[in-house]
Coordinates of N, CA, C and O in Angstrom, one line a residue:
X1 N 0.8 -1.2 0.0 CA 0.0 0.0 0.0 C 0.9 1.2 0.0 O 1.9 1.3 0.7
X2 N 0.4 2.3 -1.0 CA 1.4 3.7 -1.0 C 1.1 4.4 0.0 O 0.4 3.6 0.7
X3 N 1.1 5.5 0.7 CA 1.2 6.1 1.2 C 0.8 7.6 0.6 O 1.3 8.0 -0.4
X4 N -0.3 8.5 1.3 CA -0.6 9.4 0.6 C -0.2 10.6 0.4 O 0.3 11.2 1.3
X5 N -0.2 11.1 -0.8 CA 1.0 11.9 -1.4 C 0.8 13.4 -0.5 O -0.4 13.8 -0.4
X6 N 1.9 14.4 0.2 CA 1.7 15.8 0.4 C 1.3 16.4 -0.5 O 1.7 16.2 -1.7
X7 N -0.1 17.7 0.1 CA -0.3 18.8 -1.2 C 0.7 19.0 -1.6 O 1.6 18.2 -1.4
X8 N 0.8 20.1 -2.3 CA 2.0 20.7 -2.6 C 1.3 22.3 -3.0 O 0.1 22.6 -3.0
X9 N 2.5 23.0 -3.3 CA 1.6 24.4 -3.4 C 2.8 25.3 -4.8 O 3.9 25.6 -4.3
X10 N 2.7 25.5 -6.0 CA 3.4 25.9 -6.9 C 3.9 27.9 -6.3 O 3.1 28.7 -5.8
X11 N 5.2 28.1 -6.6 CA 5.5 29.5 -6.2 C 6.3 30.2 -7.5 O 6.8 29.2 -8.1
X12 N 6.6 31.2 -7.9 CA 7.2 32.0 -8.7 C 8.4 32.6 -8.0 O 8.3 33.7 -7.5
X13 N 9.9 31.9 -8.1 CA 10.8 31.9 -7.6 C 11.4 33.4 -8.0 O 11.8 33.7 -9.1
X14 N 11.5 34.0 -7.1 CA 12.2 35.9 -7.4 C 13.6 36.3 -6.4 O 13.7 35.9 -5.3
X15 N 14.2 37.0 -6.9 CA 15.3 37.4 -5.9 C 15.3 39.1 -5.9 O 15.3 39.8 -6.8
X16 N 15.3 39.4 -4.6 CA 15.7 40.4 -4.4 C 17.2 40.7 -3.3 O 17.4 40.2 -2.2
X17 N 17.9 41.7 -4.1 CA 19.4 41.1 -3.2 C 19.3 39.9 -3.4 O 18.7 39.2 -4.3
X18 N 20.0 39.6 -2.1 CA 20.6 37.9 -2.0 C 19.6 37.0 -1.6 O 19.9 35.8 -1.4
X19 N 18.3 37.6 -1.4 CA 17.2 36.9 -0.3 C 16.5 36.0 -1.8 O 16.5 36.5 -2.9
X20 N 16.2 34.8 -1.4 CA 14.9 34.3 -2.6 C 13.9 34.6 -2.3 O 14.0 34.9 -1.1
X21 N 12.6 34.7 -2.8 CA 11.2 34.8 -2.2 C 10.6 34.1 -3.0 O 11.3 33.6 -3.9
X22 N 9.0 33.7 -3.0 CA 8.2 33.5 -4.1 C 6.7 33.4 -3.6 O 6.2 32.8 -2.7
X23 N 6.3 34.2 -4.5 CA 4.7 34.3 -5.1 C 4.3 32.9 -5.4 O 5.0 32.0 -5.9
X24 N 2.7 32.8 -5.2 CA 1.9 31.7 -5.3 C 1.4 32.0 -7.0 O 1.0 33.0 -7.4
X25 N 1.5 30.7 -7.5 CA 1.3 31.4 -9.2 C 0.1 31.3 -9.3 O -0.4 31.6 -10.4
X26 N -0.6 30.7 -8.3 CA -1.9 31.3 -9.0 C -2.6 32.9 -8.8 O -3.8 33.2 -9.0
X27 N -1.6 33.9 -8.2 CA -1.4 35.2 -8.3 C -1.1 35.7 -9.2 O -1.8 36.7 -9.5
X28 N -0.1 35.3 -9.9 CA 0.9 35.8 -11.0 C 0.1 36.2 -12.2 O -0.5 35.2 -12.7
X29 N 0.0 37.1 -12.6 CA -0.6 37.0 -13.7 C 0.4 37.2 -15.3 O 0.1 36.6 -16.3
X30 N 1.5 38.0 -15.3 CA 2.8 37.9 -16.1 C 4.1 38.0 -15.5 O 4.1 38.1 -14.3
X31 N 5.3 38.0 -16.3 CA 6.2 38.7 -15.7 C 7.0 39.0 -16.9 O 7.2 38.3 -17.9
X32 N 7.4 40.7 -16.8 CA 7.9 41.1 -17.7 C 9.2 41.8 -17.2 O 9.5 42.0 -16.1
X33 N 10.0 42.1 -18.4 CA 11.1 42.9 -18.8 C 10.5 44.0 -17.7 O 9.4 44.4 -17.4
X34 N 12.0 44.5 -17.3 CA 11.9 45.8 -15.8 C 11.6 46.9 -17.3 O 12.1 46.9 -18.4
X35 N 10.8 47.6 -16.9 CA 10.5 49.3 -17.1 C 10.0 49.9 -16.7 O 9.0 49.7 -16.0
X36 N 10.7 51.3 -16.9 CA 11.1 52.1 -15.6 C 9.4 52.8 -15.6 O 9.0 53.4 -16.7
X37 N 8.6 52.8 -14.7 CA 7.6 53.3 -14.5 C 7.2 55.1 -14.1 O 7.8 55.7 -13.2
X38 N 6.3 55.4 -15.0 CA 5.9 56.1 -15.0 C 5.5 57.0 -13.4 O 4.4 56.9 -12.9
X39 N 6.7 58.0 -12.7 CA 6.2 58.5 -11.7 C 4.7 59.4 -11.3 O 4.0 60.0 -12.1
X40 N 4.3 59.2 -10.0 CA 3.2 59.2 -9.4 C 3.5 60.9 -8.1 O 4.1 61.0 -7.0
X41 N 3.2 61.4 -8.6 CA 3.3 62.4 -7.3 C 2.6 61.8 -6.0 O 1.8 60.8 -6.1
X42 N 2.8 62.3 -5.1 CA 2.8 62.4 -3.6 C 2.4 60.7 -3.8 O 1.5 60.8 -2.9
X43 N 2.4 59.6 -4.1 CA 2.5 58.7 -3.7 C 3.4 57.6 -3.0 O 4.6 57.7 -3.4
X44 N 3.1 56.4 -1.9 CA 3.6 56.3 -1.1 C 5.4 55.3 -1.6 O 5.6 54.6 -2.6
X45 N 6.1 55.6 -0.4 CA 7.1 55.5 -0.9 C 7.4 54.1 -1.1 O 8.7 54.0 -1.1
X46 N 6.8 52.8 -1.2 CA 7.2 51.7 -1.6 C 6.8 51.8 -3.0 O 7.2 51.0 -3.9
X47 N 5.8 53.3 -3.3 CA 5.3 52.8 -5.0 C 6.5 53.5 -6.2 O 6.8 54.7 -6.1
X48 N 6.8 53.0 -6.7 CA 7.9 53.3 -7.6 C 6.8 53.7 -8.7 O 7.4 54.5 -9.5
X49 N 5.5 53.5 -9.1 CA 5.0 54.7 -10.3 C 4.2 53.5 -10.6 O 4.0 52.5 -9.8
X50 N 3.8 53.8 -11.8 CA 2.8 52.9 -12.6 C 3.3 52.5 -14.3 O 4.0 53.2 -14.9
X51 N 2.8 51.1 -14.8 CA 3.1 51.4 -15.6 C 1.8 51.3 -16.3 O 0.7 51.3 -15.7
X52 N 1.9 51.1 -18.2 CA 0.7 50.7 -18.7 C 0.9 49.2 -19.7 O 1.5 49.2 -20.8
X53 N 0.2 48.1 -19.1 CA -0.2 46.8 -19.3 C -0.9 46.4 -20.4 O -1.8 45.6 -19.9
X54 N -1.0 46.5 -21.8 CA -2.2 46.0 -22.1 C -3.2 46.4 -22.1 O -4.2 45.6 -22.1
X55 N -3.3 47.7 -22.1 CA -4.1 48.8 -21.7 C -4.9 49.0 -20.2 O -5.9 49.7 -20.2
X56 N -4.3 48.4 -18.9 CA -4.4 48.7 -17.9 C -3.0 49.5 -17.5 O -1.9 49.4 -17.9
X57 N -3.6 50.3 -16.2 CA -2.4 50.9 -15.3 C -2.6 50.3 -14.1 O -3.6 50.1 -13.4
X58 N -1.0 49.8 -14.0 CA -1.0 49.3 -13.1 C 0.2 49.4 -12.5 O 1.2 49.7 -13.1
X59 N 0.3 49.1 -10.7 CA 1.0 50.2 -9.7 C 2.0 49.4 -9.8 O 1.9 48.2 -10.1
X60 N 3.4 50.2 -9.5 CA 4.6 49.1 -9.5 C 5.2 49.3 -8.3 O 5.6 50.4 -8.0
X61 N 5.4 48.2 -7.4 CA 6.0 48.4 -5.5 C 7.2 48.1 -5.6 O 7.5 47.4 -6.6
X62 N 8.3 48.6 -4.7 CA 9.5 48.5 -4.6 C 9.1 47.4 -3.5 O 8.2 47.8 -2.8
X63 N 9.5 46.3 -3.2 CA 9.9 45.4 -2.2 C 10.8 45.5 -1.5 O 10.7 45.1 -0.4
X64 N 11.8 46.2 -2.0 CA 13.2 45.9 -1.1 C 12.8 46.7 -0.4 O 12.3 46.3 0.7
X65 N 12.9 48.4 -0.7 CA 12.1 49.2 0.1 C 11.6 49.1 1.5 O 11.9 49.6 2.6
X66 N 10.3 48.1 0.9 CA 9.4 47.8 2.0 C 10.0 46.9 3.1 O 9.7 46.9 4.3
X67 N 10.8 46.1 2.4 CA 11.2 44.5 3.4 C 13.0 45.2 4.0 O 13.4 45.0 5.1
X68 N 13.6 45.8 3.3 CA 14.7 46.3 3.6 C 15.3 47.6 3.8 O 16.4 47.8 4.3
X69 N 14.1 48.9 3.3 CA 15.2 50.2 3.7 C 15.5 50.6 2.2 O 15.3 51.7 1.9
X70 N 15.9 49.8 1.5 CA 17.1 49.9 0.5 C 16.4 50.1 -0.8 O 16.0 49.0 -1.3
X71 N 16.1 51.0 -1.2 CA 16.2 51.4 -2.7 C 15.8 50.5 -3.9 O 16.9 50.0 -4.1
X72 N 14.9 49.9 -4.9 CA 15.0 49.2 -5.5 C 16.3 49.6 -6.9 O 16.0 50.7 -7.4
X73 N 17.6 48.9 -7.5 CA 17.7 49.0 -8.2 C 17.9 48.5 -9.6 O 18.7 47.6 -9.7
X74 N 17.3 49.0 -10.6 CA 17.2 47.9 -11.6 C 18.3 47.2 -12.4 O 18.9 48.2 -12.9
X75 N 18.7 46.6 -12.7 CA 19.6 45.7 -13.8 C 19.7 44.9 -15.0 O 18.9 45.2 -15.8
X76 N 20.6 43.9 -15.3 CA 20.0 43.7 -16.6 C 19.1 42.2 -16.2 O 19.1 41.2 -17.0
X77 N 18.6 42.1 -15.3 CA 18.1 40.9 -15.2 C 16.8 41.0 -14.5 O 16.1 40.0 -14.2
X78 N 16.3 42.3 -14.1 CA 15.4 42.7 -13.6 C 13.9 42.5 -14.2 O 13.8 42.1 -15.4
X79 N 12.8 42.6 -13.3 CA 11.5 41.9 -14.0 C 10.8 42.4 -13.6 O 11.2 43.1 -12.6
X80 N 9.4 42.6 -13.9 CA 8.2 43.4 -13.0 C 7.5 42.1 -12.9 O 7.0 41.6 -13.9
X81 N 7.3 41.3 -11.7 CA 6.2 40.4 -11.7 C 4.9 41.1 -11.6 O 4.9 42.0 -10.8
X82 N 3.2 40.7 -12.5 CA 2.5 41.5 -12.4 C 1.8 40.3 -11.5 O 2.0 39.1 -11.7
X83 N 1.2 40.7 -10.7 CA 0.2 39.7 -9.8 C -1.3 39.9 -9.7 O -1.5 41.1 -10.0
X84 N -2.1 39.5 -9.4 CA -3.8 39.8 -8.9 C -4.0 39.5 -7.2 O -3.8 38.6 -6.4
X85 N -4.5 40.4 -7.3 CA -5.0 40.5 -5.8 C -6.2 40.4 -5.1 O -7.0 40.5 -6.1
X86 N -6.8 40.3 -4.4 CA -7.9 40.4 -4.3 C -8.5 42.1 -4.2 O -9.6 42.4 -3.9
X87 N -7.7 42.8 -4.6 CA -7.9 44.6 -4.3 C -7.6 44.7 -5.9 O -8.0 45.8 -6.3
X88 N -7.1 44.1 -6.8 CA -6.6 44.7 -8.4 C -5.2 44.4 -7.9 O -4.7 44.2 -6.8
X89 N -4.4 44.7 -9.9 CA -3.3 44.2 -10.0 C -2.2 45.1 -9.8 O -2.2 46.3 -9.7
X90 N -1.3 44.3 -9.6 CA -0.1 45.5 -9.3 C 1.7 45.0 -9.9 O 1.7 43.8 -10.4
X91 N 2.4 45.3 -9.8 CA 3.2 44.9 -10.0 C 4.4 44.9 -9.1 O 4.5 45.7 -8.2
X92 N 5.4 44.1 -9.3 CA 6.1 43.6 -8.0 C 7.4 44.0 -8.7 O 7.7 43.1 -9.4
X93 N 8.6 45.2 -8.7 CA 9.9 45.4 -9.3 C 10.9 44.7 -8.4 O 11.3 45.1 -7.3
X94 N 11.3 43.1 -9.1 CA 12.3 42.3 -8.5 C 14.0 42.4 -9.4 O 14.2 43.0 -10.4
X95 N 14.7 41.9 -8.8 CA 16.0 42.0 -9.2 C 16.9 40.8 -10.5 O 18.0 40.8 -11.1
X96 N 15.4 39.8 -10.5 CA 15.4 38.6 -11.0 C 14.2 37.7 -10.7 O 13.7 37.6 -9.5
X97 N 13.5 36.9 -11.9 CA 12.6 35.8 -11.4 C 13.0 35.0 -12.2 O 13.1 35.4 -13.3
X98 N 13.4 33.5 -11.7 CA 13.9 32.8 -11.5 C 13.4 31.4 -12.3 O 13.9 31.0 -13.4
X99 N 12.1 30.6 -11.5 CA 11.2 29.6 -12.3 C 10.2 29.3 -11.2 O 10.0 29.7 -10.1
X100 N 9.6 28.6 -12.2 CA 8.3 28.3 -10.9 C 8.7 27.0 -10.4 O 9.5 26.3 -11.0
X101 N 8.1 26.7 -9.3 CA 8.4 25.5 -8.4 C 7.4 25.0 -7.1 O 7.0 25.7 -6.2
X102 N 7.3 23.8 -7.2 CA 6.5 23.7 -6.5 C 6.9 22.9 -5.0 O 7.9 22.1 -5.0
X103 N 6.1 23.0 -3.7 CA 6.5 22.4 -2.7 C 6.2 22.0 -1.9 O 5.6 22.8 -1.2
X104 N 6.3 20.8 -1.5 CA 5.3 20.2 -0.5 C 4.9 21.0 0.8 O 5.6 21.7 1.5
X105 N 3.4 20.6 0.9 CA 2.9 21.6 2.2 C 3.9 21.1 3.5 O 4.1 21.9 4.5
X106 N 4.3 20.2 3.4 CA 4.8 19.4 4.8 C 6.5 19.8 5.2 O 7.1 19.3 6.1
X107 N 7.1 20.8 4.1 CA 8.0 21.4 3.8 C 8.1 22.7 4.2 O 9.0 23.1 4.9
X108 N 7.0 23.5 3.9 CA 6.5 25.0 4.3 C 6.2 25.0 5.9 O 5.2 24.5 6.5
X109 N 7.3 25.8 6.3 CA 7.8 26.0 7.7 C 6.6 27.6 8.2 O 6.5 28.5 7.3
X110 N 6.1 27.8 9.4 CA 5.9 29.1 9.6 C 7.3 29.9 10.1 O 8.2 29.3 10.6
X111 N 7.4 31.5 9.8 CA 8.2 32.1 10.7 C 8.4 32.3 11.5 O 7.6 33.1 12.0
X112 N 9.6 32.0 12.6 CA 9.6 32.5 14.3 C 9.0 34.1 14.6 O 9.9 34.9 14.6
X113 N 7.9 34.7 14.8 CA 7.8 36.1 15.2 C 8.9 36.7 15.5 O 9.0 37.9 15.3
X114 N 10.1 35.8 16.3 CA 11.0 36.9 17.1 C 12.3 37.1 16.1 O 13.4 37.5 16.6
X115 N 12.1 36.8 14.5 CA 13.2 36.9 13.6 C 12.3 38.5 12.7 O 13.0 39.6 12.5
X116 N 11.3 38.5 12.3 CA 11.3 39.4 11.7 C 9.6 40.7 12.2 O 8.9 41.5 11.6
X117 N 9.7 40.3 13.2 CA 8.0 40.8 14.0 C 7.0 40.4 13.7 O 6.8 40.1 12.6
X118 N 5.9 40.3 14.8 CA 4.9 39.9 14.6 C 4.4 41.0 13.1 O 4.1 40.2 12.1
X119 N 4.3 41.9 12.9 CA 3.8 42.9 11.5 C 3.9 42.1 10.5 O 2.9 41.6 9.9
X120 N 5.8 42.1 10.1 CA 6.0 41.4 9.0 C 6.1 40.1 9.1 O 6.6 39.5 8.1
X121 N 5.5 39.2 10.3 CA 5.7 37.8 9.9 C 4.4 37.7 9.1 O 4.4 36.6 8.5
X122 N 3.2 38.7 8.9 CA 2.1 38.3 8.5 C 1.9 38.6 6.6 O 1.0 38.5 5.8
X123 N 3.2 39.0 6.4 CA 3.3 39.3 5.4 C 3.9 37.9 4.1 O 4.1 37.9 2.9
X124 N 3.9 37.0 5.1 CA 5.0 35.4 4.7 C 3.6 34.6 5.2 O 3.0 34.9 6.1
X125 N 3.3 33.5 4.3 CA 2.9 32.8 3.9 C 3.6 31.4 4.8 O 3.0 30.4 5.3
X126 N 4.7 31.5 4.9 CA 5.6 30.9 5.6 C 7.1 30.9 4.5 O 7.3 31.7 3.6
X127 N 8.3 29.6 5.0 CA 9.6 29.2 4.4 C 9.5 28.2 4.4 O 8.8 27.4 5.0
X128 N 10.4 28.2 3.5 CA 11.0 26.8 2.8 C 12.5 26.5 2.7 O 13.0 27.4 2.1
X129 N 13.2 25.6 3.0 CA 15.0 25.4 2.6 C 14.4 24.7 1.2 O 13.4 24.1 0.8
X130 N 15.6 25.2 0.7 CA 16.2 24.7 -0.5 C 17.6 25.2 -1.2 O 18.0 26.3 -1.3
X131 N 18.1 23.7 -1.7 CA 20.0 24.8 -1.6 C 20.3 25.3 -0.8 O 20.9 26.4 -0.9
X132 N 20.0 24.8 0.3 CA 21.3 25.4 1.2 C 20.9 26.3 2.5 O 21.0 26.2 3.7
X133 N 20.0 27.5 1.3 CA 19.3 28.4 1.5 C 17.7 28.4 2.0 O 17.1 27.3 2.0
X134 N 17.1 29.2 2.4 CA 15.6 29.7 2.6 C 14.6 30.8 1.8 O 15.1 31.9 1.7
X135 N 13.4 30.5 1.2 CA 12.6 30.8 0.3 C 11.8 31.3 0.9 O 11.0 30.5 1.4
X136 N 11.7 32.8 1.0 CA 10.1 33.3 1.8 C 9.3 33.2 0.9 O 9.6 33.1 -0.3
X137 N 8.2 33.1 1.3 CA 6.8 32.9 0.7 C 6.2 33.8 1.2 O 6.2 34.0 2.4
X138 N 5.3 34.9 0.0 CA 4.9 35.9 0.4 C 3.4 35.6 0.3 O 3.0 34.8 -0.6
X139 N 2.5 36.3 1.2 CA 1.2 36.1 1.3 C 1.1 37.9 0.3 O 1.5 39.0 0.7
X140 N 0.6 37.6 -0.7 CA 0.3 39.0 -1.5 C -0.6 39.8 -0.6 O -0.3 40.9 -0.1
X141 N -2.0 39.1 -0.3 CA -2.5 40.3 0.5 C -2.2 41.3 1.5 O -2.5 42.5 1.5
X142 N -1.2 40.1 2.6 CA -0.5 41.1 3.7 C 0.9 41.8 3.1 O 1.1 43.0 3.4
X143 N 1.7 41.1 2.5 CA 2.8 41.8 2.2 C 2.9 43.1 0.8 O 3.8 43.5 0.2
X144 N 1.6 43.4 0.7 CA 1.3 44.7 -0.7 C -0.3 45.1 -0.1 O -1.3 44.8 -0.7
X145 N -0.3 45.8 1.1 CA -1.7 46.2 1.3 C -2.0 47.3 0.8 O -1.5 48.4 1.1
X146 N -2.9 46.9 -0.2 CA -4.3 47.7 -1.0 C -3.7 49.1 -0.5 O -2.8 49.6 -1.1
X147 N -4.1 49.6 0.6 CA -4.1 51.1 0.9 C -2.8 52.3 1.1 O -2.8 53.5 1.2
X148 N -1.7 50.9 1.1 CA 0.0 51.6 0.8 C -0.8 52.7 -0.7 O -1.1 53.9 -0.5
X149 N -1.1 52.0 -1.9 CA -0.8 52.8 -3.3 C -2.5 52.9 -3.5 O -2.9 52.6 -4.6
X150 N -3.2 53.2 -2.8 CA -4.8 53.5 -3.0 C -4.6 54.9 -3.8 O -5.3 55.4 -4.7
X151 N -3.4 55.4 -3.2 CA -3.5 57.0 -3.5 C -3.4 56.8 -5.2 O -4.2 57.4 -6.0
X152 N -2.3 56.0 -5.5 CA -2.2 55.8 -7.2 C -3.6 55.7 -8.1 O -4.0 56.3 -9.1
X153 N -4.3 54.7 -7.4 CA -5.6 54.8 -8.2 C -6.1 55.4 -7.9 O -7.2 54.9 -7.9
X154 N -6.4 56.6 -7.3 CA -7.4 57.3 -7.0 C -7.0 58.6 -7.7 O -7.8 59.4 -7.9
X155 N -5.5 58.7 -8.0 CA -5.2 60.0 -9.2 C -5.0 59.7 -10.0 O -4.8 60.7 -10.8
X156 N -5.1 58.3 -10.6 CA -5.9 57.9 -11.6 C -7.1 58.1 -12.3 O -7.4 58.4 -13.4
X157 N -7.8 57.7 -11.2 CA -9.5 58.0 -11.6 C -9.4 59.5 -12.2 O -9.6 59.9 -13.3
X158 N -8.9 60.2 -10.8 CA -9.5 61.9 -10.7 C -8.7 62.3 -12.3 O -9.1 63.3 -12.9
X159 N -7.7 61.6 -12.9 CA -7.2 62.1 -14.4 C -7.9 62.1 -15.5 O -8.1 62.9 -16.4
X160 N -8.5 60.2 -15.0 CA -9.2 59.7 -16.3 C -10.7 60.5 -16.0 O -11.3 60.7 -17.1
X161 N -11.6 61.1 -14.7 CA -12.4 62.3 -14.8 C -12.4 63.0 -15.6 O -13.2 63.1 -16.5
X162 N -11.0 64.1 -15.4 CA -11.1 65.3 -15.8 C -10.4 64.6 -17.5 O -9.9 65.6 -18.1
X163 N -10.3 64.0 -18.0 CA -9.7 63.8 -19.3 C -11.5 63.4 -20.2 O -12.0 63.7 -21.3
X164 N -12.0 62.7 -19.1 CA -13.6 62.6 -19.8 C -14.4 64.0 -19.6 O -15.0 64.5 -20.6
X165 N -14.4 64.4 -18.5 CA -15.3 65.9 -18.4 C -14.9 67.3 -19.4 O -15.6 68.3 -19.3

């Protein structure tokens, strides 16, 4: 008799700096070539601007920023992962994405709170080893909340207003 197999759960392998992370792909909606987005006045400082999609605009977050302090900067390997949210889409400016990969639930570790705070542990989905190394898993909803870049769509709208009025 076999033994029954672990879920497993597919992620979109990205690096920012030296850290790996990965998105759940059934988030992911593309991932494209880095371009440099379109600045956003007074908007919040993880948002690096907007770009335009396919004829959507859509917001682009600095991660490192948010998770590190540190400035996103682009290179030649850089990528905009675009994702869906349950708030609309946005885009994620990484330093590299990698491949997709998938991994057993019985593998995905939670975070100790006392490594990166109770705030940001809620932003992780949990980890994973692999190579050597550790793979954050980001929970999109907590780690990109709707209301950081609300301001972007909302001077949005008031554009696409005054461009119809």
């Amino acid at each position: 008799m076999t033994e029954p197999q672990a879920a497993t759960r597919s992620f979109v392998l990205f690096r920012l700096g030296q850290e790996e992370f990965g998105l759940p792909v059934t988030s992911v909606v593309s991932i494209i070539r880095y371009e440099t987005p379109t600045n956003v006045p007074r908007s919040a400082d993880a948002v690096l601007g907007v770009i335009n999609l396919r004829g959507r605009v859509i917001p682009v977050v600095d991660l490192a920023q948010r998770f590190s302090g540190t400035p996103f900067v682009p290179g030649p390997l850089s990528r905009i992962i675009v994702a869906e949210g349950s708030s609309g889409a946005l885009g994620v400016a990484v330093d590299a994405a990698s491949e997709v990969t998938a991994f057993s639930e019985d593998d995905i570790k939670l975070i100790p709170e006392g490594v990166v705070g109770a705030e940001a542990v809620r932003s992780f989905s949990g980890m994973v080893e692999r190579s050597g190394g550790l793979v954050m898993l980001l929970d999109l909803e907590e780690a990109l909340p709707r209301i950081e870049f609300a301001g972007v769509t909302l001077s949005e709208e008031r554009e696409e207003d005054e461009l119809n009025a």
